[in-house]
C-alpha positions as a LaTeX table, in Angstrom:
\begin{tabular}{lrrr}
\hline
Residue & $x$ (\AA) & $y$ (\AA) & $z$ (\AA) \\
\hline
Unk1 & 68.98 & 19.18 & 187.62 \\
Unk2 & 67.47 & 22.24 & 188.92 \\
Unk3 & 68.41 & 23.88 & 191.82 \\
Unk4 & 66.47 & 23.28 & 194.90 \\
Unk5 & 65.23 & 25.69 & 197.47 \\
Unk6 & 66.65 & 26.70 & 200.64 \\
Unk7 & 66.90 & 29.67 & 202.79 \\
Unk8 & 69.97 & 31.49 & 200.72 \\
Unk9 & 67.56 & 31.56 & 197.61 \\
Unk10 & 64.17 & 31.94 & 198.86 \\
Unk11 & 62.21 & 34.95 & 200.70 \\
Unk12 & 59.21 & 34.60 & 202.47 \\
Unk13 & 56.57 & 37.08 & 202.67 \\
Unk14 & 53.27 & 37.42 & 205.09 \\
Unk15 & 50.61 & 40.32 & 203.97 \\
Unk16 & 48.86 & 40.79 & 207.64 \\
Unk17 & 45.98 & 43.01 & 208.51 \\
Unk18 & 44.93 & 43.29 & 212.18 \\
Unk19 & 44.70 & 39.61 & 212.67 \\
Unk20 & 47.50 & 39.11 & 214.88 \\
Unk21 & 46.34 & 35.81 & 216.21 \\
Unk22 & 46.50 & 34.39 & 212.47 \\
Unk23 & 49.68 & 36.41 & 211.75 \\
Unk24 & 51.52 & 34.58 & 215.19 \\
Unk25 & 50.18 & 31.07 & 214.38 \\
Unk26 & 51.69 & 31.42 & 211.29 \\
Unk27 & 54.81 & 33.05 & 211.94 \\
Unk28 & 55.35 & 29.97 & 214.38 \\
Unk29 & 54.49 & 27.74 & 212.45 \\
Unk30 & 57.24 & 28.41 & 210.08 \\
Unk31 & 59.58 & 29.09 & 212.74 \\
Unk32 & 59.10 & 25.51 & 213.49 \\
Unk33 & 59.11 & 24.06 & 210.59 \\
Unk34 & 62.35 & 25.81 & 208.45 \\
Unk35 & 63.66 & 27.39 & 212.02 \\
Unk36 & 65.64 & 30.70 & 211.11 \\
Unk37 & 67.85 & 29.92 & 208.27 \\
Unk38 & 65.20 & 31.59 & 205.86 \\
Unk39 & 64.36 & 35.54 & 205.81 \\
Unk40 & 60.64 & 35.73 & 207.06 \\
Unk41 & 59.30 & 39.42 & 206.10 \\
Unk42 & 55.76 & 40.69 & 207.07 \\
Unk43 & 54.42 & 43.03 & 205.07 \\
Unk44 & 51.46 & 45.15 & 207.44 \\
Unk45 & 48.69 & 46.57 & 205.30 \\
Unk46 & 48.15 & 49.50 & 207.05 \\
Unk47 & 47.51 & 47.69 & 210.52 \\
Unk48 & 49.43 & 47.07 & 213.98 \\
Unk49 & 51.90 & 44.43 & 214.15 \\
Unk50 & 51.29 & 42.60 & 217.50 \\
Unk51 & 54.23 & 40.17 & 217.57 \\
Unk52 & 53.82 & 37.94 & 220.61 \\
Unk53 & 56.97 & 35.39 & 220.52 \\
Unk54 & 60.77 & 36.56 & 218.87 \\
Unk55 & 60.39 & 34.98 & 215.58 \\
Unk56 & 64.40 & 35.16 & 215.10 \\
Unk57 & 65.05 & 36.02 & 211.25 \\
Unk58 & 62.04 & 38.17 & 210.99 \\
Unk59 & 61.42 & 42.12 & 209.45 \\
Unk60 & 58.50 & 43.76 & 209.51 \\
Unk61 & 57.48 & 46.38 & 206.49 \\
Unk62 & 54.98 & 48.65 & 206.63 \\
Unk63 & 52.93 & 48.81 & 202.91 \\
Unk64 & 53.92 & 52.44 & 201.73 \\
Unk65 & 51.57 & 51.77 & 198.35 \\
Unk66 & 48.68 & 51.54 & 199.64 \\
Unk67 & 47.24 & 54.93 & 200.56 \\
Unk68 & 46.22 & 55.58 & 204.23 \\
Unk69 & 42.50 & 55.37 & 204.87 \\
Unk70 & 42.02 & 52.78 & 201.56 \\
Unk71 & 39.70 & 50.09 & 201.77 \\
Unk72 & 41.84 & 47.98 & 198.71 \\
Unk73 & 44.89 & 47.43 & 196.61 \\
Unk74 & 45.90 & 44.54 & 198.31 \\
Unk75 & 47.51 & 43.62 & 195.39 \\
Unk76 & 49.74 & 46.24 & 196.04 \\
Unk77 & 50.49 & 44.68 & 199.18 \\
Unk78 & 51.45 & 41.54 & 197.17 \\
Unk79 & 53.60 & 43.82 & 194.44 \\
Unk80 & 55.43 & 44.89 & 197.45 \\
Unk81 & 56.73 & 41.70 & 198.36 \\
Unk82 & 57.97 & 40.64 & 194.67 \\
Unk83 & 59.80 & 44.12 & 194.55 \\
Unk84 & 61.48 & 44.03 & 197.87 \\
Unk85 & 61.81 & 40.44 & 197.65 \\
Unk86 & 63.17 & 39.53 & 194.45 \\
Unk87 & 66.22 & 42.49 & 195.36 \\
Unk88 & 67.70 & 39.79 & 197.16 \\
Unk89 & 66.60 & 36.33 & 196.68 \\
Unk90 & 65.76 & 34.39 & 193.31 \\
Unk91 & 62.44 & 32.94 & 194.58 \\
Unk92 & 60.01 & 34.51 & 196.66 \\
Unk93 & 56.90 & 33.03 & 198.53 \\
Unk94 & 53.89 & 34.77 & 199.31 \\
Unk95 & 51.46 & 33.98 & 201.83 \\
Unk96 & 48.23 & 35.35 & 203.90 \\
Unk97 & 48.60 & 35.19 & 207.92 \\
Unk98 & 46.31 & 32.61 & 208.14 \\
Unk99 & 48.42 & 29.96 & 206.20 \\
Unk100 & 49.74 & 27.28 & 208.42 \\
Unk101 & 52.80 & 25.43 & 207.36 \\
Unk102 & 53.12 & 22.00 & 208.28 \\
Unk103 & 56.28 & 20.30 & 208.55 \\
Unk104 & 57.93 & 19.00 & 205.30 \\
Unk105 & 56.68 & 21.60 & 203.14 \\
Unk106 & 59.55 & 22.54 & 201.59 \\
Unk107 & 61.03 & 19.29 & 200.87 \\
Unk108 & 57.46 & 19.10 & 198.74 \\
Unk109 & 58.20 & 22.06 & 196.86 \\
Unk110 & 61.66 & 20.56 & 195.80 \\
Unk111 & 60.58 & 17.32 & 195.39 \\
\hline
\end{tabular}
């Protein structure tokens, strides 16, 4: 049997850029659903963070890859969250700001 996934093996990682609306619906949407067991890390692409609820287990990373006034690379954006990520959980999940997680969506993954 393989081992399932829960918050002491899993990190989850939000690339954001100036779309704090997005960013917040998201970031409450998985405070809802998975509560603050699991690390939640946002990863700003050289943008403001505008947090407007406490999101409990949450740290915000600024991307120091990308170069400052560069239109690109967000797949350095998305390299940053493997690196820092995988230092200290087995799985990592990526996701955009404007993904909304719905309740159940980890027993999916497992399942």
């Amino acid at each position: 049997m393989s081992q399932r996934i829960n918050h002491t093996n899993l990190s989850i990682w939000v690339n954001t850029y100036n779309r704090p609306d997005e960013l917040n619906a998201n970031l409450k949407s998985l405070q809802s659903s998975v509560g603050d067991l699991f690390e939640v890390n946002v990863i700003s692409n050289h943008s403001k963070v505008d947090l407007r609820e406490e999101y409990g287990n949450l740290k915000v990373y600024h991307n120091t890859l990308r170069p400052d006034h560069s239109w690109g690379y967000l797949s350095r954006n998305w390299n940053q969250c493997y690196y820092l990520g995988l230092e200290s959980h087995k799985y990592v999940l990526v996701t955009q700001d404007d993904m909304i997680f719905k309740d159940g969506w980890l027993e999916l993954i497992n399942d």
